[in-house]
């Protein structure tokens, strides 16, 4: 027997004809992938390239029965180096007789070109297309066979298709076919299971797992098919599936054995050593890998492993940073501890030094802790704590602190300071104060010879602590000197720009909640601009999310623009679910509710509450509770509104100073009692208020509503006098609108219709610029609005919209004042109409209204049609004739 024949008998090549083959039991039918493969096999060559265990073979076997023509399947044996054995297997799968016995048993070797010609001839039948599947192509080590395969692919008839399945991209020159769009590809990311597919696989395997457990398993395996399948096998019949998932890792016996056999043992010994030693870091560059492995070519090896789909993933487009698949990293770390345990602490110290030298402080601290060097880790963390906090890394700091020995914060000022920062970020004020006291008591020893980082962190923590406790006057007193950039500022150490930006943020927030909105806006804007220059995005965000509320003293549209800008910044950095965004979300909710857009307001408010969850700043809580109460009041849910206002009062009690919204909260609480028919309870509540709050315009409006509810119209007007003449200022124009409505109702009760009409006109004039509808909707104002007819007001559009919303008002059609189509403009069209007399483009109008340009275009077309206008100018003229725009005279 010849040598070739001997090898053939010793290692027979696996081959099969798969026409009509059924899907293997237990495999998940991945119909989308199969449909994708259906599309790709219209090309001459399809490549399926993914790591071991990704489901390549399973996909091909599941797809095979759907192929309605000839199908040939060849699976390359491991480390196949004999090109003749490979081609005999291909011919056999195609149903073509292999070369004669003489050729196999020691005669002249089979001519490669003739074999390729036989294969091509077998695939040439145009009436019955053939698909040739070559699985495990990465095992084909014969350069001659690969060269012949390349020739075959370039010569394929158009009716034939070849599917190549491999763990790495085949070493074939297919550029000509690619240019002709004759190459299709399925990659690892497409073979990765989605979360839904992972759940379906678990169900099909009889595994009962919670939704959280299934999601955790999917994340842990990163959608890797073999990992999910092995986990499902282990989970079958497990007494506590969720506990299994919690503990599941690459150290699992089944996963470890698979990775050992299919990945690690396939690598040369020196590469195995590199993989083990570099597994201690979550990500690595070639330089760091060289340092850990003690070699100089790690980047080349990492690139080759990634190209070979060997569970190595590049993290940037330049392919300079890498990580291992989570399960592989788990497995490698276990093997490292098992085989090279003595090296582990030193490897962590080497990694810590490299990360510290390259500015990756959190990684450096983590590795120092892993090496057992917690005092050095504490010192490094404290030195960079201020920088980390400015970049919004408080969550990562909290995670690191769990790795320190318990109880050390009571003795070590570095750890105490880190705990203070972490506790503050989580809203645990008392705990933060206790840790900060420990750090301050050891201030001199803490900062000796270590620069300004620790001292700056203490200063900023003091400011944040005072602000969270509502000591706004104290914050202003401490922060103002820090905002100076000139010489001679009253400080005992030099200040850098980071600390100045932090001081501006705290100063602006304290001024804002103290009611100094103009000063607050200026300082918050300065802080945001400085933070932007310093590339401190999280600090900039903190300034901008509060800036929206402070900007309300200018206009609601300005506030809305600033809030959207802040939320856009948060979304770009994926911070839009953090407590820092709550003020902007709540401000957007309040402006929407003020405009009568309750559904939109509810959406913003829901996001605001979700962002704070358990970490609710008392000052923010006052705003959120008040806005929630407004929403309930607008929807007629007075009991729920009262509940939120009482909670707002409790939050206000936690603030040492007088919150800017305190008077509005108290007034709203009293007004809600009045709406519930409880004027006496409202009066009793107001009597208990502190004098400073009782003298505000908001409380005067509430007192007038109580008088009116008790039938005392003269008393109501007397209480309103100082508000209407401007003696008692109000926080927002909306309160002035409500004051004029109550005055109108009082005049109507006195039988003075002209004065009531004048009050309505004044209320409409105050509400028109920013479409402040809330006061009209929560005040019993329908009868009052009906005293004014649309053609008698300069604010016809707003009046019509209000009467439509309140119900029972005559439509515009009843007055026969429409030209063209008798159909009236909708509320949305009326809002767009108000911008047509301006020079704003359609895009700018869309920006003002926070809708798409397409929406604006649709509304404008409808306006033109309904007004019988041919363009913007004629639409404006017709609208003015109909008194649909403010300032138009009567017809």
Short mmCIF file of C-alpha atoms in Angstrom, two decimals, residues 158-534:
data_model
loop_
_atom_site.label_atom_id
_atom_site.label_comp_id
_atom_site.label_asym_id
_atom_site.label_seq_id
_atom_site.Cartn_x
_atom_site.Cartn_y
_atom_site.Cartn_z
CA UNK A 158 -21.86 31.47 -13.01
CA UNK A 159 -24.35 28.74 -12.10
CA UNK A 160 -22.10 27.35 -9.35
CA UNK A 161 -21.48 28.52 -5.81
CA UNK A 162 -18.81 27.78 -3.25
CA UNK A 163 -19.29 28.43 0.48
CA UNK A 164 -16.08 28.60 2.52
CA UNK A 165 -16.39 28.27 6.29
CA UNK A 166 -13.30 29.10 8.33
CA UNK A 167 -12.09 30.39 11.67
CA UNK A 168 -9.94 32.94 9.87
CA UNK A 169 -10.15 34.70 6.54
CA UNK A 170 -8.91 32.28 3.85
CA UNK A 171 -5.49 33.11 2.44
CA UNK A 172 -6.87 33.47 -1.04
CA UNK A 173 -6.55 36.35 -3.50
CA UNK A 174 -10.17 37.10 -4.31
CA UNK A 175 -9.84 40.77 -5.25
CA UNK A 176 -11.03 40.21 -8.81
CA UNK A 177 -14.19 38.49 -7.58
CA UNK A 178 -14.72 41.23 -4.97
CA UNK A 179 -14.50 43.91 -7.67
CA UNK A 180 -17.11 41.98 -9.64
CA UNK A 181 -19.31 41.82 -6.51
CA UNK A 182 -19.14 38.05 -6.53
CA UNK A 183 -18.07 37.58 -2.90
CA UNK A 184 -20.51 37.51 0.00
CA UNK A 185 -19.48 37.43 3.67
CA UNK A 186 -20.92 36.46 7.04
CA UNK A 187 -18.79 37.58 9.98
CA UNK A 188 -18.64 36.85 13.69
CA UNK A 189 -20.82 39.83 14.61
CA UNK A 190 -23.62 38.42 12.44
CA UNK A 191 -23.27 34.95 13.95
CA UNK A 192 -23.35 36.27 17.50
CA UNK A 193 -26.67 35.48 19.13
CA UNK A 194 -28.95 38.39 19.89
CA UNK A 195 -30.43 38.59 23.37
CA UNK A 196 -33.75 37.35 21.99
CA UNK A 197 -32.10 34.38 20.29
CA UNK A 198 -30.27 33.55 23.51
CA UNK A 199 -33.59 33.45 25.37
CA UNK A 200 -35.09 31.24 22.66
CA UNK A 201 -32.12 28.86 22.86
CA UNK A 202 -32.51 28.57 26.63
CA UNK A 203 -36.23 27.88 26.31
CA UNK A 204 -35.60 25.26 23.64
CA UNK A 205 -33.09 23.62 25.97
CA UNK A 206 -35.66 23.43 28.76
CA UNK A 207 -33.86 26.01 30.92
CA UNK A 208 -36.09 28.14 33.17
CA UNK A 209 -34.20 31.37 33.75
CA UNK A 210 -35.38 34.83 34.79
CA UNK A 211 -35.26 37.65 32.26
CA UNK A 212 -32.44 39.27 34.23
CA UNK A 213 -30.53 36.00 34.34
CA UNK A 214 -30.93 35.41 30.60
CA UNK A 215 -29.75 38.95 29.85
CA UNK A 216 -26.74 38.52 32.16
CA UNK A 217 -25.78 35.23 30.51
CA UNK A 218 -26.05 36.78 27.06
CA UNK A 219 -23.81 39.67 28.12
CA UNK A 220 -21.30 37.32 29.75
CA UNK A 221 -21.01 35.14 26.65
CA UNK A 222 -21.13 38.16 24.30
CA UNK A 223 -23.54 36.15 22.15
CA UNK A 224 -20.95 33.40 21.51
CA UNK A 225 -22.92 30.35 20.38
CA UNK A 226 -20.72 27.70 22.01
CA UNK A 227 -20.66 29.59 25.31
CA UNK A 228 -24.44 29.82 25.35
CA UNK A 229 -24.84 26.17 24.36
CA UNK A 230 -22.39 24.96 27.02
CA UNK A 231 -24.11 27.11 29.63
CA UNK A 232 -27.52 25.76 28.59
CA UNK A 233 -26.24 22.18 28.97
CA UNK A 234 -24.89 22.94 32.45
CA UNK A 235 -28.08 24.78 33.41
CA UNK A 236 -30.38 21.88 32.52
CA UNK A 237 -31.68 20.58 35.82
CA UNK A 238 -29.58 23.00 37.90
CA UNK A 239 -31.32 23.71 41.24
CA UNK A 240 -30.57 27.46 41.13
CA UNK A 241 -30.18 28.66 37.50
CA UNK A 242 -29.81 32.34 38.39
CA UNK A 243 -27.02 31.60 40.87
CA UNK A 244 -25.29 29.55 38.17
CA UNK A 245 -25.43 32.50 35.78
CA UNK A 246 -24.11 34.86 38.45
CA UNK A 247 -21.07 32.60 38.88
CA UNK A 248 -20.70 31.57 35.22
CA UNK A 249 -17.36 32.48 33.66
CA UNK A 250 -14.58 31.15 31.50
CA UNK A 251 -13.56 29.15 34.54
CA UNK A 252 -16.57 26.88 34.05
CA UNK A 253 -15.21 23.37 33.43
CA UNK A 254 -17.00 22.82 30.12
CA UNK A 255 -16.08 26.26 28.76
CA UNK A 256 -12.51 25.95 29.99
CA UNK A 257 -12.02 22.56 28.34
CA UNK A 258 -13.40 23.90 25.07
CA UNK A 259 -11.16 26.98 25.08
CA UNK A 260 -8.15 24.93 26.11
CA UNK A 261 -8.63 22.48 23.25
CA UNK A 262 -9.84 24.84 20.55
CA UNK A 263 -7.82 27.95 21.27
CA UNK A 264 -4.96 27.87 23.81
CA UNK A 265 -3.37 24.52 22.96
CA UNK A 266 -3.35 25.46 19.27
CA UNK A 267 -0.93 28.32 19.99
CA UNK A 268 2.88 27.99 20.25
CA UNK A 269 4.25 27.89 23.79
CA UNK A 270 5.60 31.45 23.78
CA UNK A 271 2.25 32.81 22.55
CA UNK A 272 0.46 30.86 25.29
CA UNK A 273 2.75 32.56 27.83
CA UNK A 274 1.95 35.97 26.41
CA UNK A 275 -1.79 35.29 26.52
CA UNK A 276 -1.62 34.17 30.14
CA UNK A 277 0.46 37.10 31.40
CA UNK A 278 -1.55 39.75 29.56
CA UNK A 279 -4.88 38.37 30.76
CA UNK A 280 -4.60 40.40 34.00
CA UNK A 281 -5.47 43.64 32.17
CA UNK A 282 -8.95 44.36 30.75
CA UNK A 283 -7.39 46.01 27.69
CA UNK A 284 -3.87 46.31 26.36
CA UNK A 285 -1.70 47.99 23.77
CA UNK A 286 1.24 46.26 22.14
CA UNK A 287 3.60 48.23 24.38
CA UNK A 288 1.84 47.13 27.59
CA UNK A 289 1.63 43.54 26.37
CA UNK A 290 5.38 43.57 25.65
CA UNK A 291 6.06 44.84 29.15
CA UNK A 292 3.94 42.15 30.77
CA UNK A 293 5.10 39.30 28.55
CA UNK A 294 8.76 40.31 28.36
CA UNK A 295 8.91 40.32 24.57
CA UNK A 296 8.93 42.80 21.71
CA UNK A 297 6.38 41.56 19.15
CA UNK A 298 3.14 41.40 21.08
CA UNK A 299 1.26 43.79 18.80
CA UNK A 300 2.01 41.59 15.79
CA UNK A 301 0.75 38.51 17.64
CA UNK A 302 -2.40 40.30 18.81
CA UNK A 303 -3.14 41.45 15.25
CA UNK A 304 -2.61 37.93 13.93
CA UNK A 305 -4.86 36.47 16.61
CA UNK A 306 -7.59 38.97 15.80
CA UNK A 307 -7.28 38.17 12.09
CA UNK A 308 -7.56 34.49 13.01
CA UNK A 309 -10.78 35.14 14.97
CA UNK A 310 -9.04 33.82 18.08
CA UNK A 311 -11.21 35.70 20.61
CA UNK A 312 -9.06 38.84 20.40
CA UNK A 313 -10.93 42.08 19.67
CA UNK A 314 -9.41 45.43 18.66
CA UNK A 315 -10.96 48.41 20.40
CA UNK A 316 -10.12 51.22 17.99
CA UNK A 317 -10.00 51.75 14.25
CA UNK A 318 -6.22 51.95 14.29
CA UNK A 319 -6.10 48.52 16.00
CA UNK A 320 -3.71 49.66 18.71
CA UNK A 321 -5.79 48.60 21.73
CA UNK A 322 -7.08 45.08 22.27
CA UNK A 323 -9.10 42.97 24.67
CA UNK A 324 -9.91 39.30 25.03
CA UNK A 325 -13.39 37.85 24.90
CA UNK A 326 -14.75 37.86 28.47
CA UNK A 327 -14.88 34.07 28.74
CA UNK A 328 -11.38 33.69 27.31
CA UNK A 329 -10.05 36.30 29.72
CA UNK A 330 -11.69 34.46 32.63
CA UNK A 331 -10.16 31.18 31.50
CA UNK A 332 -6.69 32.66 30.97
CA UNK A 333 -6.66 34.28 34.41
CA UNK A 334 -7.61 30.96 35.97
CA UNK A 335 -4.81 29.22 34.07
CA UNK A 336 -2.41 31.99 35.09
CA UNK A 337 -3.19 31.45 38.77
CA UNK A 338 -2.87 27.70 38.31
CA UNK A 339 0.45 27.72 36.45
CA UNK A 340 2.21 31.03 37.25
CA UNK A 341 0.73 32.12 40.58
CA UNK A 342 4.01 33.58 41.89
CA UNK A 343 4.17 36.08 39.03
CA UNK A 344 0.67 37.50 39.50
CA UNK A 345 1.37 40.27 42.09
CA UNK A 346 4.38 41.56 40.16
CA UNK A 347 2.43 41.52 36.90
CA UNK A 348 -0.21 43.72 38.54
CA UNK A 349 2.48 46.12 39.78
CA UNK A 350 3.98 46.35 36.29
CA UNK A 351 0.53 47.06 34.84
CA UNK A 352 -0.18 49.67 37.55
CA UNK A 353 3.06 51.50 36.78
CA UNK A 354 2.36 51.55 33.06
CA UNK A 355 -1.23 52.76 33.47
CA UNK A 356 -0.18 55.45 35.97
CA UNK A 357 2.57 56.69 33.62
CA UNK A 358 0.07 56.93 30.76
CA UNK A 359 -2.67 58.76 32.72
CA UNK A 360 -5.04 55.82 33.27
CA UNK A 361 -5.42 56.36 37.00
CA UNK A 362 -8.43 54.10 37.65
CA UNK A 363 -6.69 51.16 35.98
CA UNK A 364 -3.52 51.84 37.94
CA UNK A 365 -5.40 51.94 41.25
CA UNK A 366 -7.24 48.73 40.37
CA UNK A 367 -3.99 46.87 39.70
CA UNK A 368 -2.33 48.19 42.85
CA UNK A 369 -5.28 46.83 44.81
CA UNK A 370 -4.99 43.50 42.99
CA UNK A 371 -1.31 43.39 44.00
CA UNK A 372 -2.29 44.01 47.63
CA UNK A 373 -0.68 47.48 47.75
CA UNK A 374 -3.76 49.34 49.04
CA UNK A 375 -1.92 52.26 50.77
CA UNK A 376 -0.24 53.16 47.46
CA UNK A 377 -3.57 52.72 45.70
CA UNK A 378 -5.24 55.10 48.19
CA UNK A 379 -2.54 57.73 47.75
CA UNK A 380 -2.74 57.57 43.95
CA UNK A 381 -6.53 57.75 44.03
CA UNK A 382 -6.57 60.76 46.36
CA UNK A 383 -3.99 62.61 44.26
CA UNK A 384 -6.24 62.34 41.19
CA UNK A 385 -9.63 62.40 42.89
CA UNK A 386 -10.47 65.96 41.83
CA UNK A 387 -9.76 65.19 38.17
CA UNK A 388 -11.77 61.97 38.29
CA UNK A 389 -14.76 63.66 39.89
CA UNK A 390 -14.72 66.44 37.29
CA UNK A 391 -14.90 63.80 34.59
CA UNK A 392 -17.94 62.14 36.15
CA UNK A 393 -16.08 59.05 37.35
CA UNK A 394 -17.76 58.87 40.77
CA UNK A 395 -19.36 55.54 39.90
CA UNK A 396 -16.00 54.00 39.06
CA UNK A 397 -14.54 55.43 42.28
CA UNK A 398 -17.33 53.75 44.26
CA UNK A 399 -16.54 50.40 42.62
CA UNK A 400 -12.83 50.72 43.47
CA UNK A 401 -13.58 51.60 47.09
CA UNK A 402 -15.27 48.23 47.57
CA UNK A 403 -11.88 46.58 47.02
CA UNK A 404 -10.17 48.42 49.89
CA UNK A 405 -9.99 46.67 53.26
CA UNK A 406 -13.04 47.42 55.38
CA UNK A 407 -12.70 50.13 58.00
CA UNK A 408 -9.60 51.82 56.58
CA UNK A 409 -11.45 55.05 55.75
CA UNK A 410 -11.70 55.84 59.48
CA UNK A 411 -7.91 55.91 59.71
CA UNK A 412 -6.58 56.73 56.27
CA UNK A 413 -7.35 60.31 55.05
CA UNK A 414 -6.79 59.33 51.42
CA UNK A 415 -9.45 56.63 51.54
CA UNK A 416 -11.72 58.88 53.61
CA UNK A 417 -11.56 61.63 50.99
CA UNK A 418 -12.41 59.18 48.21
CA UNK A 419 -15.37 57.91 50.24
CA UNK A 420 -16.55 61.49 50.79
CA UNK A 421 -16.56 62.12 47.03
CA UNK A 422 -18.36 58.86 46.35
CA UNK A 423 -20.99 59.35 49.06
CA UNK A 424 -21.71 62.89 47.88
CA UNK A 425 -22.28 61.65 44.34
CA UNK A 426 -24.80 59.13 45.70
CA UNK A 427 -26.64 61.73 47.78
CA UNK A 428 -25.59 60.32 51.16
CA UNK A 429 -24.79 63.67 52.71
CA UNK A 430 -24.26 62.69 56.35
CA UNK A 431 -21.90 59.87 55.44
CA UNK A 432 -19.99 62.20 53.12
CA UNK A 433 -19.64 64.78 55.88
CA UNK A 434 -18.21 62.18 58.27
CA UNK A 435 -15.60 61.00 55.76
CA UNK A 436 -14.71 64.57 54.82
CA UNK A 437 -14.13 65.39 58.48
CA UNK A 438 -11.58 62.56 58.71
CA UNK A 439 -9.80 63.81 55.61
CA UNK A 440 -9.75 67.43 56.81
CA UNK A 441 -8.47 66.45 60.26
CA UNK A 442 -5.39 65.01 58.56
CA UNK A 443 -5.10 67.66 55.85
CA UNK A 444 -1.45 68.54 56.47
CA UNK A 445 -0.22 64.96 56.33
CA UNK A 446 -2.45 64.24 53.34
CA UNK A 447 -1.12 66.94 51.02
CA UNK A 448 2.48 67.15 52.13
CA UNK A 449 4.59 67.43 49.00
CA UNK A 450 1.81 66.22 46.72
CA UNK A 451 0.58 69.31 44.84
CA UNK A 452 -2.89 70.79 44.75
CA UNK A 453 -5.03 67.80 43.77
CA UNK A 454 -5.99 66.68 47.26
CA UNK A 455 -6.56 70.20 48.56
CA UNK A 456 -8.68 71.10 45.52
CA UNK A 457 -10.72 67.96 46.08
CA UNK A 458 -11.39 68.96 49.69
CA UNK A 459 -12.41 72.49 48.69
CA UNK A 460 -14.78 71.25 46.00
CA UNK A 461 -16.22 68.64 48.39
CA UNK A 462 -16.94 71.35 50.95
CA UNK A 463 -18.82 73.35 48.32
CA UNK A 464 -20.77 70.34 47.08
CA UNK A 465 -21.64 69.29 50.63
CA UNK A 466 -22.92 72.75 51.53
CA UNK A 467 -24.93 72.92 48.31
CA UNK A 468 -26.51 69.49 48.81
CA UNK A 469 -27.54 70.54 52.33
CA UNK A 470 -29.13 73.71 50.97
CA UNK A 471 -26.66 76.09 52.65
CA UNK A 472 -26.83 78.38 49.62
CA UNK A 473 -25.56 81.51 51.39
CA UNK A 474 -22.54 79.56 52.61
CA UNK A 475 -21.83 78.24 49.11
CA UNK A 476 -22.00 81.75 47.66
CA UNK A 477 -19.71 83.08 50.37
CA UNK A 478 -17.11 80.34 49.81
CA UNK A 479 -17.35 80.12 46.02
CA UNK A 480 -17.22 83.79 45.03
CA UNK A 481 -13.52 84.27 45.96
CA UNK A 482 -12.60 81.15 43.99
CA UNK A 483 -14.07 82.51 40.76
CA UNK A 484 -11.60 85.40 40.61
CA UNK A 485 -8.83 85.22 38.00
CA UNK A 486 -6.95 88.33 39.09
CA UNK A 487 -4.03 88.62 41.50
CA UNK A 488 -4.55 88.78 45.23
CA UNK A 489 -7.56 86.50 45.56
CA UNK A 490 -8.17 85.68 49.23
CA UNK A 491 -6.88 82.10 49.14
CA UNK A 492 -3.87 80.44 50.66
CA UNK A 493 -2.91 78.43 47.61
CA UNK A 494 -2.87 78.90 43.85
CA UNK A 495 -6.02 77.97 42.04
CA UNK A 496 -6.20 76.37 38.65
CA UNK A 497 -8.90 76.65 36.03
CA UNK A 498 -10.55 73.37 37.01
CA UNK A 499 -11.24 74.63 40.51
CA UNK A 500 -12.47 77.96 39.19
CA UNK A 501 -14.90 76.19 36.84
CA UNK A 502 -16.10 74.03 39.74
CA UNK A 503 -16.60 77.12 41.89
CA UNK A 504 -18.59 78.81 39.10
CA UNK A 505 -20.85 75.78 38.84
CA UNK A 506 -21.53 75.64 42.59
CA UNK A 507 -21.93 79.42 42.79
CA UNK A 508 -24.40 79.45 39.89
CA UNK A 509 -26.49 76.62 41.30
CA UNK A 510 -26.62 78.21 44.76
CA UNK A 511 -27.64 81.56 43.24
CA UNK A 512 -30.25 79.85 41.09
CA UNK A 513 -31.96 78.10 43.99
CA UNK A 514 -31.71 81.34 45.98
CA UNK A 515 -33.69 83.19 43.32
CA UNK A 516 -30.81 85.23 41.89
CA UNK A 517 -31.50 83.97 38.37
CA UNK A 518 -29.64 86.70 36.51
CA UNK A 519 -26.43 86.14 38.48
CA UNK A 520 -26.92 82.39 38.27
CA UNK A 521 -27.29 82.45 34.52
CA UNK A 522 -24.10 84.48 34.11
CA UNK A 523 -21.99 82.28 36.38
CA UNK A 524 -23.35 79.00 35.01
CA UNK A 525 -22.66 80.16 31.47
CA UNK A 526 -19.13 81.18 32.44
CA UNK A 527 -18.62 77.83 34.11
CA UNK A 528 -19.90 75.93 31.07
CA UNK A 529 -17.69 77.89 28.69
CA UNK A 530 -14.61 77.41 30.86
CA UNK A 531 -15.34 73.69 31.30
CA UNK A 532 -15.71 73.36 27.54
CA UNK A 533 -12.29 74.95 26.99
CA UNK A 534 -10.83 72.60 29.59
#
